[in-house]
mmCIF file of C-alpha atoms in Angstrom:
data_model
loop_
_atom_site.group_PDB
_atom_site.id
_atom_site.type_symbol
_atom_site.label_atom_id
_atom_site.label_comp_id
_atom_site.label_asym_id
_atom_site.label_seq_id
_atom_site.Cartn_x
_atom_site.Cartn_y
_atom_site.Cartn_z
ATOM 1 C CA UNK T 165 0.000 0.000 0.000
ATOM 2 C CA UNK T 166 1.223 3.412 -1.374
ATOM 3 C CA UNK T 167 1.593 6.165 1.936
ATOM 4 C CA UNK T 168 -0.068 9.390 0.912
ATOM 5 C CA UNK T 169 2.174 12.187 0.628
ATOM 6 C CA UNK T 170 0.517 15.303 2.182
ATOM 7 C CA UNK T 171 0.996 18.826 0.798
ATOM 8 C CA UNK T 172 1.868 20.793 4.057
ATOM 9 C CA UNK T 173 5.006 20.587 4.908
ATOM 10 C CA UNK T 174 6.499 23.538 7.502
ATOM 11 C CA UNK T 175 10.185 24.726 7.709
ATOM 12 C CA UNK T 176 11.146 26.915 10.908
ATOM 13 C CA UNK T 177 14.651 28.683 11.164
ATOM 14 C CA UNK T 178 16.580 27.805 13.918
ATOM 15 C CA UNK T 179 19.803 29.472 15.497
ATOM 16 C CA UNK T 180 22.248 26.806 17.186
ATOM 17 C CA UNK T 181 23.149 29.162 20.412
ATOM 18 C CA UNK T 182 26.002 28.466 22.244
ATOM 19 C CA UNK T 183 23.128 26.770 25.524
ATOM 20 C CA UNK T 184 22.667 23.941 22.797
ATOM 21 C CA UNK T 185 25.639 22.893 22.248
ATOM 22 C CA UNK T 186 28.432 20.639 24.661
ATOM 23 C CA UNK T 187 31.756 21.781 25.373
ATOM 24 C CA UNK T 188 32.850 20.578 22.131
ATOM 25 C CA UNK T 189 30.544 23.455 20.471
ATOM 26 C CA UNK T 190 28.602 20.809 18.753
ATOM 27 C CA UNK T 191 24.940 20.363 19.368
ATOM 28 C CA UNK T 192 23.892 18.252 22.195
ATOM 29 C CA UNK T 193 22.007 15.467 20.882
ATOM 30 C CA UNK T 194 18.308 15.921 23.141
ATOM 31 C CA UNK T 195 18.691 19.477 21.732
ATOM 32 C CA UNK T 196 17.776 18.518 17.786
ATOM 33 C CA UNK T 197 14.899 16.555 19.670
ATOM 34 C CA UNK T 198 14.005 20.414 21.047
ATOM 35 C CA UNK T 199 14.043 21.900 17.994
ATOM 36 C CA UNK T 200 11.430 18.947 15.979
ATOM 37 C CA UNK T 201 9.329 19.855 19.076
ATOM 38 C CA UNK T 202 9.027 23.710 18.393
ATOM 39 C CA UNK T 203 9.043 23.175 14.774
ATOM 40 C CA UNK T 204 5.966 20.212 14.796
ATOM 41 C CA UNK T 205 4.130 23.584 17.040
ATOM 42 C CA UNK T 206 4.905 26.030 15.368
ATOM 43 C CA UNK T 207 3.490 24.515 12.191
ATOM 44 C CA UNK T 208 0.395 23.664 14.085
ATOM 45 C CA UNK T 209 0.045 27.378 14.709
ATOM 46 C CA UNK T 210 0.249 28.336 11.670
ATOM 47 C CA UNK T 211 -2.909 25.797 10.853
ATOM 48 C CA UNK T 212 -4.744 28.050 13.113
ATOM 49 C CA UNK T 213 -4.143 25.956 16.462
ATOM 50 C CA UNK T 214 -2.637 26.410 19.461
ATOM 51 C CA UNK T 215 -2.035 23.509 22.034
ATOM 52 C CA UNK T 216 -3.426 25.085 25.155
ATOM 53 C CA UNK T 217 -6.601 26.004 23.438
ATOM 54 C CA UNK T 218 -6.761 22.362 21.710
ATOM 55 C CA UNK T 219 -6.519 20.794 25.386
ATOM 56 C CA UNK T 220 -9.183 23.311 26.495
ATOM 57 C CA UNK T 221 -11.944 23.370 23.818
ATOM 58 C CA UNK T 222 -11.602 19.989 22.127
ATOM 59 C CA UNK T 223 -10.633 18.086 24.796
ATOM 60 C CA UNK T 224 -7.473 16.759 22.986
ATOM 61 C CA UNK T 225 -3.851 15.902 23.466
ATOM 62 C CA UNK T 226 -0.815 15.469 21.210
ATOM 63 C CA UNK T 227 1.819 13.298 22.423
ATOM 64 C CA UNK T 228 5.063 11.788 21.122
ATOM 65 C CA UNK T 229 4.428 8.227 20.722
ATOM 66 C CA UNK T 230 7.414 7.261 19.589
ATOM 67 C CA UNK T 231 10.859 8.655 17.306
ATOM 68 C CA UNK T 232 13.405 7.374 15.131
ATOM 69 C CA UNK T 233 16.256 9.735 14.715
ATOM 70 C CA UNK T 234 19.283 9.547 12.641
ATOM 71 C CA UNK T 235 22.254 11.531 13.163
ATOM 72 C CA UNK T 236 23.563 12.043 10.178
ATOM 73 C CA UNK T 237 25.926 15.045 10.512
ATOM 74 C CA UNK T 238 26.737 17.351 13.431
ATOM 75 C CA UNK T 239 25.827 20.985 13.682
ATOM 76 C CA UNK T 240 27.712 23.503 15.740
ATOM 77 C CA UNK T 241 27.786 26.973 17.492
ATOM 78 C CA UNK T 242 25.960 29.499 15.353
ATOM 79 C CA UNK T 243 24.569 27.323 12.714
ATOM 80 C CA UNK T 244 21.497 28.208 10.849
ATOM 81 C CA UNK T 245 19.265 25.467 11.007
ATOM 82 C CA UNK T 246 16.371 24.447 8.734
ATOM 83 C CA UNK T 247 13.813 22.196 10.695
ATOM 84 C CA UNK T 248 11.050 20.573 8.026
ATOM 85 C CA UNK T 249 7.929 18.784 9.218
ATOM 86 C CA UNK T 250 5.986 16.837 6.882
ATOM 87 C CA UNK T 251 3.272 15.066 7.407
ATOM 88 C CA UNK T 252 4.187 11.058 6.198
ATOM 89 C CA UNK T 253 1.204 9.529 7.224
ATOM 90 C CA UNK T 254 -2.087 10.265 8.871
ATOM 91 C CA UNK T 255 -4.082 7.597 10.378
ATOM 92 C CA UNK T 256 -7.393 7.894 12.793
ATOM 93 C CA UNK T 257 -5.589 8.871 15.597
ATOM 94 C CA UNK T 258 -2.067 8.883 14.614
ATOM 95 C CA UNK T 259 0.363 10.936 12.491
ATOM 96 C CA UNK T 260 3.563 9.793 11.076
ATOM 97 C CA UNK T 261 5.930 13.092 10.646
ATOM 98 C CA UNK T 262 9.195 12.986 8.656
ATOM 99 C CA UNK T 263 11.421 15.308 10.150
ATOM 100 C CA UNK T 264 14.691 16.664 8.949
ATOM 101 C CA UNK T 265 17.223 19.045 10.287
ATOM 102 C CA UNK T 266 19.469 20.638 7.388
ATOM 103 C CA UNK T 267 22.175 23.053 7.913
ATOM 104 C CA UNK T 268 21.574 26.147 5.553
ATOM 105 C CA UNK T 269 25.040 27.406 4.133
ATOM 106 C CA UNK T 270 23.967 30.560 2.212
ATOM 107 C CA UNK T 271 27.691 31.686 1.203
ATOM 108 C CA UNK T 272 27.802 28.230 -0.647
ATOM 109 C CA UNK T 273 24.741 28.530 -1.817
ATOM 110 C CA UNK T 274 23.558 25.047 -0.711
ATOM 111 C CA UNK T 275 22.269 22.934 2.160
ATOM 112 C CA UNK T 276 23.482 20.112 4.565
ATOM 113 C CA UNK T 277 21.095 17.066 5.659
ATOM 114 C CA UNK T 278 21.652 17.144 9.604
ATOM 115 C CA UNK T 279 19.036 14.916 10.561
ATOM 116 C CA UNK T 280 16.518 12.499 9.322
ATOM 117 C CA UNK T 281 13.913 11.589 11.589
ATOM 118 C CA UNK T 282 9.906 10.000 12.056
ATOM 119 C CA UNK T 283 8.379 10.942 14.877
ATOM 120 C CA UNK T 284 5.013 9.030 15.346
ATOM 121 C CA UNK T 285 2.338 11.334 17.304
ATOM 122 C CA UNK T 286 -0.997 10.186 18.868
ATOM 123 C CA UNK T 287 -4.090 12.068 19.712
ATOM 124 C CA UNK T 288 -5.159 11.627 23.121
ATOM 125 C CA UNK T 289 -8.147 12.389 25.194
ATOM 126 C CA UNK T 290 -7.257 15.195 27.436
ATOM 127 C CA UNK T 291 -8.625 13.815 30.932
ATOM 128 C CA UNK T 292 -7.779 9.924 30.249
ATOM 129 C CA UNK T 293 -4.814 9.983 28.034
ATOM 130 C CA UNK T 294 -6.352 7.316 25.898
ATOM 131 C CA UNK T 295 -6.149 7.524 22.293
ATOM 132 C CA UNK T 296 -8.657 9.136 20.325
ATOM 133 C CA UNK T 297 -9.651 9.697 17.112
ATOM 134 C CA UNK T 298 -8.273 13.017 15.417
ATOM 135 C CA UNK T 299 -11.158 15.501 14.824
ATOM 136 C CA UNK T 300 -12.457 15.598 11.604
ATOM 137 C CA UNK T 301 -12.251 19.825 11.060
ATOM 138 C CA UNK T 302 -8.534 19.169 12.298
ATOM 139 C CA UNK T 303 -7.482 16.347 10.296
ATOM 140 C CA UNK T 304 -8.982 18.111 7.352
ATOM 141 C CA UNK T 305 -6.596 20.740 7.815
ATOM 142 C CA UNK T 306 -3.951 18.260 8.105
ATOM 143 C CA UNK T 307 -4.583 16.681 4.803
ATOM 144 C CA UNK T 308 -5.005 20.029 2.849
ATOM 145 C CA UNK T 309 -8.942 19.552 2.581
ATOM 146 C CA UNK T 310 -10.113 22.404 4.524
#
């Protein structure tokens, strides 16, 4: 079976500060972790929803279920980072992201894959933290309906 390949993908500029990084100047590894996180909210925000108000109105959760990260090149000390979220799959009450990390090198004129990652994420009911299905006015923004 084919995966669909949903049309809205989200790309949020990072800056590697000197806090992310070890004593070697290279970024801790947790950190890229961090920086999925803001990016996967961020591109839920600009759908029109904010997490607080989700938990609040609709009565729903989204949680990590699970990740799979690959570390495919380090990035260091002021770095300009790239950090893509595409949707890869989206099931009843499950989404599939693809998420990579590139390193944007503007004076080259060309851009570094960091890291390659699929973080799973499952809709939960608010109060019982049991999985539920994904609204429909929500998932319909997910898959470029609405």
């Amino acid at each position: 079976m084919e995966t669909p390949n949903y049309l809205n993908g989200y790309s949020l500029p990072v800056r590697v500060y000197y806090e992310d990084t070890d004593a070697g100047k290279v970024v801790y590894h947790s950190n890229y972790i961090n920086f999925m996180e803001r990016a996967r909210t961020e591109w839920l925000r600009s759908l029109g929803y904010e997490q607080d108000q989700l938990m609040r109105e609709q009565g729903i959760v989204f949680v990590v279920r699970s990740l799979q990260v690959d570390y495919l090149k380090p990035a260091v000390f002021n770095d300009l980072l790239a950090v893509d979220v595409a949707i890869h799959e989206l099931g009843r009450t499950s989404i599939h992201f693809r998420q990579n990390i590139w390193r944007d090198s503007p004076f080259e004129n060309k851009r570094e894959h960091l890291i390659a990652s699929i973080v799973r994420v499952v809709c939960v009911d608010a109060d019982r933290f049991r999985p539920t299905a994904i609204p429909s006015e929500i998932r319909g923004k997910f898959s470029g309906e609405h």
